[in-house]
PDB file of C-alpha atoms in Angstrom:
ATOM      1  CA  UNK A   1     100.429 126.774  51.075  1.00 49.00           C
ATOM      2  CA  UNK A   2      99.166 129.591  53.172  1.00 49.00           C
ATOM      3  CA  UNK A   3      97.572 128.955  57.175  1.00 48.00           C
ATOM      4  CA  UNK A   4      94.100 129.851  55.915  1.00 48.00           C
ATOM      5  CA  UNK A   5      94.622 126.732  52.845  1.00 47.00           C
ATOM      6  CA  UNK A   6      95.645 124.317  55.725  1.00 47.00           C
ATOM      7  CA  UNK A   7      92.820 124.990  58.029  1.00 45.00           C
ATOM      8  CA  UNK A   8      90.014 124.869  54.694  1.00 49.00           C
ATOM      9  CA  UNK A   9      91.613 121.208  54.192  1.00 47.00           C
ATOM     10  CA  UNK A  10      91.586 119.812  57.961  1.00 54.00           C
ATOM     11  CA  UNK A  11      88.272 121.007  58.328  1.00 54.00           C
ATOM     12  CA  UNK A  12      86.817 119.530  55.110  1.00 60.00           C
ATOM     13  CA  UNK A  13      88.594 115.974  56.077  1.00 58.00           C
ATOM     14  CA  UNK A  14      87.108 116.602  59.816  1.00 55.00           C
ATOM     15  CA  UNK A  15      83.497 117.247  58.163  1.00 59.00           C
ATOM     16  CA  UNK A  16      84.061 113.976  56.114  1.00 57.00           C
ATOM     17  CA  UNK A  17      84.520 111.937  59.016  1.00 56.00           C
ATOM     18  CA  UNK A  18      81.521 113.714  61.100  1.00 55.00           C
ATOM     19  CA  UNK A  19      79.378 112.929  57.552  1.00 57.00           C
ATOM     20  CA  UNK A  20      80.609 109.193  57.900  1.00 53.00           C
ATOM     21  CA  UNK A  21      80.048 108.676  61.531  1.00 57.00           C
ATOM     22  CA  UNK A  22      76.472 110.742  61.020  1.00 59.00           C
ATOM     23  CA  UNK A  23      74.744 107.974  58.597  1.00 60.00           C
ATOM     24  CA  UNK A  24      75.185 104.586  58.094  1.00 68.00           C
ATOM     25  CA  UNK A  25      78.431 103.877  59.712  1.00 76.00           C
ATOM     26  CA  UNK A  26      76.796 105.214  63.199  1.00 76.00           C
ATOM     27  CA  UNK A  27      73.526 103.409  62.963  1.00 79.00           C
ATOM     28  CA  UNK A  28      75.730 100.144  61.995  1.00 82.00           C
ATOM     29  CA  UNK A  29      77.444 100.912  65.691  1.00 83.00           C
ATOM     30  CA  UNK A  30      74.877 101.799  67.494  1.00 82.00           C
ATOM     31  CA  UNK A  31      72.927  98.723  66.083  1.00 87.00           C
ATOM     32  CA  UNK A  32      76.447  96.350  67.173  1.00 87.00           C
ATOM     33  CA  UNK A  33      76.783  97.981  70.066  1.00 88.00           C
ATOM     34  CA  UNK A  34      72.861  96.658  71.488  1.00 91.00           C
ATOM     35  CA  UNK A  35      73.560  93.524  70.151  1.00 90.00           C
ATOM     36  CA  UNK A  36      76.277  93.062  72.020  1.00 86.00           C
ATOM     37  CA  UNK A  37      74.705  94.438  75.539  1.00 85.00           C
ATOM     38  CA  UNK A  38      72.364  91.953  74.649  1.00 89.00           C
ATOM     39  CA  UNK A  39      75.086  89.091  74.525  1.00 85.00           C
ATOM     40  CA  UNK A  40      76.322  90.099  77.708  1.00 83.00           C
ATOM     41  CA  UNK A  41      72.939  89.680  79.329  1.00 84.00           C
ATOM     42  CA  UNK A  42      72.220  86.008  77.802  1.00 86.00           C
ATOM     43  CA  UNK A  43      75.797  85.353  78.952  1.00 84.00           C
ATOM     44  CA  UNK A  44      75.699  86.656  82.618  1.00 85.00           C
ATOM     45  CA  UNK A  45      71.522  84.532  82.574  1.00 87.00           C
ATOM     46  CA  UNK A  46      73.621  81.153  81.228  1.00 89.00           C
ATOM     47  CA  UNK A  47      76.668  81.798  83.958  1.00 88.00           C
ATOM     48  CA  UNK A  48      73.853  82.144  86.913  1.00 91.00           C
ATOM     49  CA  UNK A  49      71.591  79.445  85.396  1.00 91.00           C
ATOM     50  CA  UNK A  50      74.588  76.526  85.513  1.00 93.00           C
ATOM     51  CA  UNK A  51      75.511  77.646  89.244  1.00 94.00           C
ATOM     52  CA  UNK A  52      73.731  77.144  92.896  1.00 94.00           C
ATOM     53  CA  UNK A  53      74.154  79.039  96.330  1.00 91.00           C
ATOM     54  CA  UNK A  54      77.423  77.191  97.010  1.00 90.00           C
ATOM     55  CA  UNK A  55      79.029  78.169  93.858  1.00 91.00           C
ATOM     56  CA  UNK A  56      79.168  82.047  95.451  1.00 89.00           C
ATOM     57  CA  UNK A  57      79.995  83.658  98.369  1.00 84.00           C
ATOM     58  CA  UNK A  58      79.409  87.007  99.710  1.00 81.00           C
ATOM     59  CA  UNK A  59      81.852  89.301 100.991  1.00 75.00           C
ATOM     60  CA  UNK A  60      80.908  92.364 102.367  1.00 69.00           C
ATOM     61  CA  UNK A  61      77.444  91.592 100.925  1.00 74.00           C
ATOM     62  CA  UNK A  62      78.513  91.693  97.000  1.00 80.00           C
ATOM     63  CA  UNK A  63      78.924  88.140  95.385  1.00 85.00           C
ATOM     64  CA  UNK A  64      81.645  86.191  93.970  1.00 83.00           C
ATOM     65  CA  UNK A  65      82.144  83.513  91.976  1.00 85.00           C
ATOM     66  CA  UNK A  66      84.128  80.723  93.406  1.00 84.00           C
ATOM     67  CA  UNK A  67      86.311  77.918  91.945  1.00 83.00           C
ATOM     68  CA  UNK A  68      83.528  75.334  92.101  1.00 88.00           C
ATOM     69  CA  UNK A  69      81.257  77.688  89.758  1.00 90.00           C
ATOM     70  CA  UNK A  70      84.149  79.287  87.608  1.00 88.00           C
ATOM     71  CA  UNK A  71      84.632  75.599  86.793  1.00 89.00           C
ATOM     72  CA  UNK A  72      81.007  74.882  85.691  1.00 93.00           C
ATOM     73  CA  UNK A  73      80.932  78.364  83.589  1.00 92.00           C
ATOM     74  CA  UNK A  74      84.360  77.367  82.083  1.00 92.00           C
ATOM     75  CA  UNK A  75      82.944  74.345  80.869  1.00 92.00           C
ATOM     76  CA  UNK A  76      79.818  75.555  79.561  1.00 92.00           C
ATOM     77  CA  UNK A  77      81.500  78.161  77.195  1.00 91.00           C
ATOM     78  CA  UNK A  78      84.579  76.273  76.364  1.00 93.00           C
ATOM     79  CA  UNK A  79      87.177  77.890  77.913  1.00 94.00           C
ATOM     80  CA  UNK A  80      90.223  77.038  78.144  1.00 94.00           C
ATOM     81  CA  UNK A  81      93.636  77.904  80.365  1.00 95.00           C
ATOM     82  CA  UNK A  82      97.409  76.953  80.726  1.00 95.00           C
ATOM     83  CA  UNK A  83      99.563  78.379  83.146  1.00 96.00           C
ATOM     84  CA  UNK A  84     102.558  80.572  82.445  1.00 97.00           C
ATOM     85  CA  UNK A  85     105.656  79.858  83.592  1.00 95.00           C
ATOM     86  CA  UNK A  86     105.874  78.488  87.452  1.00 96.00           C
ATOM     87  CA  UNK A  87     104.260  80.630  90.246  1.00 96.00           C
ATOM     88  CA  UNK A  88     106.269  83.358  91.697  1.00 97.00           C
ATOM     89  CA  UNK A  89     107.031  83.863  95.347  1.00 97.00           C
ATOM     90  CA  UNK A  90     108.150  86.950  97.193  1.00 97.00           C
ATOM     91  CA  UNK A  91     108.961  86.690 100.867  1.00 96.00           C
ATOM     92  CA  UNK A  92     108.738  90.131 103.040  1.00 95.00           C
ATOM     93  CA  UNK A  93     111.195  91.112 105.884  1.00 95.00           C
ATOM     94  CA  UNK A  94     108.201  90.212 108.360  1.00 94.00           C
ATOM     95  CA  UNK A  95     108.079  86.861 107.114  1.00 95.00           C
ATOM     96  CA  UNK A  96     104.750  86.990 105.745  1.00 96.00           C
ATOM     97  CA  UNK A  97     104.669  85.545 101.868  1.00 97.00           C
ATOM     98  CA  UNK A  98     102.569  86.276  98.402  1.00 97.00           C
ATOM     99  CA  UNK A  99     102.444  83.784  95.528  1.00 97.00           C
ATOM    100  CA  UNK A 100     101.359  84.933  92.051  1.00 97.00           C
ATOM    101  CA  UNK A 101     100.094  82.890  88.969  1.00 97.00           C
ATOM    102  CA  UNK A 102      99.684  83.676  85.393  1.00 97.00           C
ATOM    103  CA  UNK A 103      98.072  81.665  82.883  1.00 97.00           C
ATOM    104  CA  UNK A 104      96.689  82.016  79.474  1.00 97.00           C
ATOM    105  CA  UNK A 105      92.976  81.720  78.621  1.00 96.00           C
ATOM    106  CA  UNK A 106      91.212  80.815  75.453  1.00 96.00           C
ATOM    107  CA  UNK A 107      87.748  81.124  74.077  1.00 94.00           C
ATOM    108  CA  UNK A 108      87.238  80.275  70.422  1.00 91.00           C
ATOM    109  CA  UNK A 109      89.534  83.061  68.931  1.00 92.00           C
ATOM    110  CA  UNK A 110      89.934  85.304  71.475  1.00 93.00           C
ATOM    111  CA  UNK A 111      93.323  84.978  73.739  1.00 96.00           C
ATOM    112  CA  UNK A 112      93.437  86.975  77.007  1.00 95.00           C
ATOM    113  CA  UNK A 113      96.106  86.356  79.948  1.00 96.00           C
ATOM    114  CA  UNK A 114      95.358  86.841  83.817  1.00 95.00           C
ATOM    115  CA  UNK A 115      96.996  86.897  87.182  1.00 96.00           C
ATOM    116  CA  UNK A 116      96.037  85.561  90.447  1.00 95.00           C
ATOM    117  CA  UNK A 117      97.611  86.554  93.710  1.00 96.00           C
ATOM    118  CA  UNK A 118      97.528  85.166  97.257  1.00 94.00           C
ATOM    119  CA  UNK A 119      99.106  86.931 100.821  1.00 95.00           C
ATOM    120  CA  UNK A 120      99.879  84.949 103.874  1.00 94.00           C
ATOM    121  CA  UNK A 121      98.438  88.604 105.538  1.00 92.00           C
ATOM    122  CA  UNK A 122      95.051  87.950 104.671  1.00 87.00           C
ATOM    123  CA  UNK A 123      92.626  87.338 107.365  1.00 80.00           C
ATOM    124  CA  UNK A 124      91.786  84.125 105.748  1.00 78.00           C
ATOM    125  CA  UNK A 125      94.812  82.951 107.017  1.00 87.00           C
ATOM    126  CA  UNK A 126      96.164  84.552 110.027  1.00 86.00           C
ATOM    127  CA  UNK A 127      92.768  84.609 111.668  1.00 79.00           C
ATOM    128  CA  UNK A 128      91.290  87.803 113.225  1.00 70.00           C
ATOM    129  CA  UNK A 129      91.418  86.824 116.810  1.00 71.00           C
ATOM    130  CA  UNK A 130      95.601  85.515 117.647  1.00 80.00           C
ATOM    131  CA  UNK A 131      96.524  85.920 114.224  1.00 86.00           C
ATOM    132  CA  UNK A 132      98.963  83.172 113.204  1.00 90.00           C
ATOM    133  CA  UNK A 133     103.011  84.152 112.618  1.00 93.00           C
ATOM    134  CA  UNK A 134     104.009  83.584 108.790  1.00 93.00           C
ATOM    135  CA  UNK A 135     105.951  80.172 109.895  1.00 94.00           C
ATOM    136  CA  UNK A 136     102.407  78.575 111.072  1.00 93.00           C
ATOM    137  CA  UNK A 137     100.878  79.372 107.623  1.00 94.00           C
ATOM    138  CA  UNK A 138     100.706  76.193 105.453  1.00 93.00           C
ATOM    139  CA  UNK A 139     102.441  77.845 102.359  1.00 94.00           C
ATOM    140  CA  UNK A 140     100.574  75.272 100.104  1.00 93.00           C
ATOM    141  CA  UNK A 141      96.940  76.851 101.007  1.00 93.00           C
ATOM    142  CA  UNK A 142      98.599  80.430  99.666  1.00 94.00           C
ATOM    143  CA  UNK A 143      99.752  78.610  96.806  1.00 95.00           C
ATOM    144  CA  UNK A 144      96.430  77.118  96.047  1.00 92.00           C
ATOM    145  CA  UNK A 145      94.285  80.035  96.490  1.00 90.00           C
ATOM    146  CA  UNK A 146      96.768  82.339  94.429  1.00 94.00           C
ATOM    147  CA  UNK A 147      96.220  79.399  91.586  1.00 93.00           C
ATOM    148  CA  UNK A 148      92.289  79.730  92.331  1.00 88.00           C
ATOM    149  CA  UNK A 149      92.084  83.480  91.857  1.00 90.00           C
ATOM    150  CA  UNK A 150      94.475  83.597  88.945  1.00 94.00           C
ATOM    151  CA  UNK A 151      91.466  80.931  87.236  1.00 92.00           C
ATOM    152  CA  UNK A 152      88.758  83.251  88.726  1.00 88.00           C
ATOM    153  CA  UNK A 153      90.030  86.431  87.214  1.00 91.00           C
ATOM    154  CA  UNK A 154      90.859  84.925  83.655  1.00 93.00           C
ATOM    155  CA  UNK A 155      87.212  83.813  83.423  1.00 92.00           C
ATOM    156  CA  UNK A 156      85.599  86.292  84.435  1.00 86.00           C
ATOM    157  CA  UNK A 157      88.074  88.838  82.063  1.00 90.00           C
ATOM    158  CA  UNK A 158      86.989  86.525  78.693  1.00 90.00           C
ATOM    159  CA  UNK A 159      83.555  86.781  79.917  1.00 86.00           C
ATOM    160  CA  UNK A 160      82.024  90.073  80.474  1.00 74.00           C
ATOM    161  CA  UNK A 161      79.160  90.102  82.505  1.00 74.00           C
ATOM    162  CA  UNK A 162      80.560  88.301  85.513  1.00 80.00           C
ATOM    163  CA  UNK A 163      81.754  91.323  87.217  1.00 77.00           C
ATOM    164  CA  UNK A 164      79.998  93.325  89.430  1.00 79.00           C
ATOM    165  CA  UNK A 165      77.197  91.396  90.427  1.00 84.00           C
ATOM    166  CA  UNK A 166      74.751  92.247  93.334  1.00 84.00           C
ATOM    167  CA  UNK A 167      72.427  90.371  95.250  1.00 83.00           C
ATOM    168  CA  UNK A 168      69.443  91.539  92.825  1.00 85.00           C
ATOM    169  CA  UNK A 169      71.250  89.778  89.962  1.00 87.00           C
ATOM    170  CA  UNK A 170      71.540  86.494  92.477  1.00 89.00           C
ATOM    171  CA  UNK A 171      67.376  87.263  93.191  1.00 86.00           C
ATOM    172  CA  UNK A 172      66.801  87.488  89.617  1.00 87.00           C
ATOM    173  CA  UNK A 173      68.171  84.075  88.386  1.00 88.00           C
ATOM    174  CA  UNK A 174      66.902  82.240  91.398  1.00 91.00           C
ATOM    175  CA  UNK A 175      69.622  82.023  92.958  1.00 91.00           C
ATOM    176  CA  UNK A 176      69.195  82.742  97.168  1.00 88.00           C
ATOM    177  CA  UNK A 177      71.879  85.162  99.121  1.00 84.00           C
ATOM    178  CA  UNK A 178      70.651  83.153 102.524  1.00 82.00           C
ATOM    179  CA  UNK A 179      71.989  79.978 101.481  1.00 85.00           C
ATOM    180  CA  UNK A 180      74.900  81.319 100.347  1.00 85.00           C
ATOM    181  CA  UNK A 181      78.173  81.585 102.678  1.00 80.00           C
ATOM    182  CA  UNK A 182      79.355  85.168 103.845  1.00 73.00           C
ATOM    183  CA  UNK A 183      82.618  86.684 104.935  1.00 66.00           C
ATOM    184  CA  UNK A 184      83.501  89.685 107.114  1.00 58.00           C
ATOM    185  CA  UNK A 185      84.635  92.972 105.871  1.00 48.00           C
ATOM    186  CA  UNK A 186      88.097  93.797 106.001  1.00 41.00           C
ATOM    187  CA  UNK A 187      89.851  96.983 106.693  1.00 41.00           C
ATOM    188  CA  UNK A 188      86.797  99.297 105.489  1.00 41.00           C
ATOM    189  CA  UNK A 189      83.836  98.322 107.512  1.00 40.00           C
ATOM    190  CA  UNK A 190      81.709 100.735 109.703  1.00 38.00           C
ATOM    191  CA  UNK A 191      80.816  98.159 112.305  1.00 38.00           C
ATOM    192  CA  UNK A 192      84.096  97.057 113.589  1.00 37.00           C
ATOM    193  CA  UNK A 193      82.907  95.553 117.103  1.00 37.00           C
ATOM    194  CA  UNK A 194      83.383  92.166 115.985  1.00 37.00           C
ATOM    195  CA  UNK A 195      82.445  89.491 119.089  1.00 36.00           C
ATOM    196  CA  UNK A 196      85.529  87.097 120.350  1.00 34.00           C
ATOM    197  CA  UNK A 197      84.436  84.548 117.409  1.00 39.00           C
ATOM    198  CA  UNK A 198      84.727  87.007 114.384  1.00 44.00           C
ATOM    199  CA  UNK A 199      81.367  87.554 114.182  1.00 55.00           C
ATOM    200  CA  UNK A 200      79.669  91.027 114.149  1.00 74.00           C
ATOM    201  CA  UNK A 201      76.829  93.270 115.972  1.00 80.00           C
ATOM    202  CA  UNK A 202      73.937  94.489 114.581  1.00 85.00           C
ATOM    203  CA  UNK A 203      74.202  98.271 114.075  1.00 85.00           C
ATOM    204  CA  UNK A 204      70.943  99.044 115.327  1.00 86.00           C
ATOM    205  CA  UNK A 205      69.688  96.979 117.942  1.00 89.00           C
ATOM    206  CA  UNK A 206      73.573  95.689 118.942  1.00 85.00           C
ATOM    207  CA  UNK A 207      72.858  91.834 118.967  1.00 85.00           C
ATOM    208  CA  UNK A 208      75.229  89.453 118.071  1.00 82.00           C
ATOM    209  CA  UNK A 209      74.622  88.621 114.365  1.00 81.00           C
ATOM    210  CA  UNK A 210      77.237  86.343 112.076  1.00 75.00           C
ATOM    211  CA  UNK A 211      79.261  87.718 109.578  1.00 70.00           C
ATOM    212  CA  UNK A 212      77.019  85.695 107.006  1.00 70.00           C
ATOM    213  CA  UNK A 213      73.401  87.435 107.799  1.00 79.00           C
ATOM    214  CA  UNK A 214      76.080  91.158 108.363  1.00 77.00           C
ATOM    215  CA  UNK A 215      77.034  90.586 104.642  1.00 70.00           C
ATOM    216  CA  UNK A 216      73.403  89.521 103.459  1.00 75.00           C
ATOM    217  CA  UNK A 217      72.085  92.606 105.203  1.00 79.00           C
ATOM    218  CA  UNK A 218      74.947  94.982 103.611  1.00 75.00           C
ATOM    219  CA  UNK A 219      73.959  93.847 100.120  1.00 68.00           C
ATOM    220  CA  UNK A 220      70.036  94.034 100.846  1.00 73.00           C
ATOM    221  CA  UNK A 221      69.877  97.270 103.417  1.00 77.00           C
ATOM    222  CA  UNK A 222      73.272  99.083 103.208  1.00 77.00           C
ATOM    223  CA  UNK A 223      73.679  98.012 107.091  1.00 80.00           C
ATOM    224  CA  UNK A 224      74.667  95.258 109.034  1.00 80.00           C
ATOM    225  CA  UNK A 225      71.885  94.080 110.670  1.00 85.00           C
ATOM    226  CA  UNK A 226      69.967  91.589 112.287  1.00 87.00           C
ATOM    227  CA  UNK A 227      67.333  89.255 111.185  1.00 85.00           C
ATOM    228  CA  UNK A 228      64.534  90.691 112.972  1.00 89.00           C
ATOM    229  CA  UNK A 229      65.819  94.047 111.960  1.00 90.00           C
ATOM    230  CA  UNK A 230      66.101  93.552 108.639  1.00 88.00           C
ATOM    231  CA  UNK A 231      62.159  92.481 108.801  1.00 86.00           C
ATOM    232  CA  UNK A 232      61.661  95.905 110.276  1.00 88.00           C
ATOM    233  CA  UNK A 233      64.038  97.752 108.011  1.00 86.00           C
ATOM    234  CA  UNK A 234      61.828  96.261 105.093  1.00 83.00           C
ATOM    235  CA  UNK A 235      58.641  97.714 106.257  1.00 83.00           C
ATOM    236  CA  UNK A 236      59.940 100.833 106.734  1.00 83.00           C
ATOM    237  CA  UNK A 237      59.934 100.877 110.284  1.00 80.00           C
ATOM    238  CA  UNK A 238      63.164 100.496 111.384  1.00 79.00           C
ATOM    239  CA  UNK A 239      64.757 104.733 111.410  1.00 66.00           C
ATOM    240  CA  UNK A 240      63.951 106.377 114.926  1.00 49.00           C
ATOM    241  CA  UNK A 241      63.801 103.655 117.375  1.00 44.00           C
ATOM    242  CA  UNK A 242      66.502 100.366 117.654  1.00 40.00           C
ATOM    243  CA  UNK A 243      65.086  97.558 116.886  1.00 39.00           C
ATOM    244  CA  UNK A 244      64.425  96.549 121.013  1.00 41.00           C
ATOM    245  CA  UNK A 245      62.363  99.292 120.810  1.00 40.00           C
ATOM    246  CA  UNK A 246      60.347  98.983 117.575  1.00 39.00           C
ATOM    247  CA  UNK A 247      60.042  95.158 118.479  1.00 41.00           C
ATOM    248  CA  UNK A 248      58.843  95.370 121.824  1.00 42.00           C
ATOM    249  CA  UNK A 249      55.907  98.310 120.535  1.00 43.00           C
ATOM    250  CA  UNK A 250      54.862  95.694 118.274  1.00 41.00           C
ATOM    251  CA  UNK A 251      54.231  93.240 121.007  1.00 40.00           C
ATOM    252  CA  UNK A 252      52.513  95.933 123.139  1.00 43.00           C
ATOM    253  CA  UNK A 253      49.822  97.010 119.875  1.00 42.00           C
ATOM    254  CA  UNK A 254      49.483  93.173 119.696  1.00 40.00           C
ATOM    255  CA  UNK A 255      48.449  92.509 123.683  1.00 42.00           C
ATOM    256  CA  UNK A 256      46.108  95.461 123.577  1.00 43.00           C
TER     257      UNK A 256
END
């Protein structure tokens, strides 16, 4: 068979599939494929429905789903888990120490497995301000909260929809980012001049703020500030003067 034969038959098996995909076989997966966008929206609504404020927490203003409301979900879709094997731990030369779980999960016939893993280096445990050595870590709190993520991921892997989710999502089912618990940032944060007790300053106006209302303003404003600034950042007013400023004009327009 001669070069020109073999490219004639690729390209009519080529122009078969194209003629496949181009009628009913695409509008079959175009037609799946809404349905199941769809499905993931009804799921992520049922998830956020079943929850409250203390089932989340933010960190660096972007929710996530905690044990408490992992639980609930679980439940609610029938899920399912066993762990595999025991937890591993692996010591470093510092001392410090990371345990890792793995477990299967199970939701009507689909089978995924997850891992959760836990450092004695996170802030969480050695504190910010006189971080603790690795030998005044209780090992058992690692343990637990490796367990707790390993659960956390495998949920949130069967279930799409759970990933990703930003304070407008929270808005949207009712659900309100004040009441909800907030963390620092870690590592990657712009406004690093954390006060004595871990909490942080307001990037425009410099008060002391807690790391709960920095990580509701990151989600809400893309800064970490203040209550009153946030009000001002909301009308608009809040670029070209720090928030001293823009406050104390309001109070001025006000007495004349």
């Amino acid at each position: 068979m001669s070069n020109q034969e073999l490219i004639e038959v690729n390209t009519n098996e080529l122009d078969t599939e194209i003629s496949m995909l181009s009628n009913d076989n695409l509008l079959a997966m175009a037609e799946q494929a809404e349905r199941r966008i769809e499905a993931i929206k009804r799921i992520m609504n049922a998830s956020l429905k079943i929850t409250n404020e203390k089932d989340w927490i933010l960190i660096a203003g972007t929710p996530y789903l905690q044990e408490s409301g992992a639980t609930k979900v679980a439940r609610l879709f029938g899920i399912g888990w066993k762990l595999i094997g025991e937890p591993i731990l692996e010591t470093e030369s510092d001392g410090h120490f990371t345990y890792t779980y793995k477990a299967e999960f199970v939701m009507g016939n689909i089978t995924i497995e997850a891992t959760g893993s836990r450092s004695s280096k996170d802030d969480f445990f050695t504190g910010k301000t006189n971080p603790k050595a690795p030998q005044d870590i209780d090992k058992r709190d690692v343990k637990m909260s490796a367990y707790t993520n390993c659960i956390n991921n495998g949920i949130k892997r069967i279930l799409p929809g759970l990933r990703n989710l930003t304070a407008e999502d929270m808005q949207n089912a009712g659900l309100d980012c004040n009441k909800m618990q907030g963390y620092g940032f870690k590592g990657n944060s712009k406004n690093a001049n954390t006060t004595v007790t871990g909490d942080f300053k307001c990037e425009h106006c410099k008060s002391d703020i807690s790391s709960k209302v920095a990580s509701y303003s990151k989600s809400q404003y893309g800064k970490e500030l203040c209550m009153e600034c946030q009000k001002l950042a909301k009308k608009g007013e809040l670029d070209g003067n720090t928030g001293n400023e823009q406050q104390n004009k309001t109070t001025e327009t006000k007495q004349n």
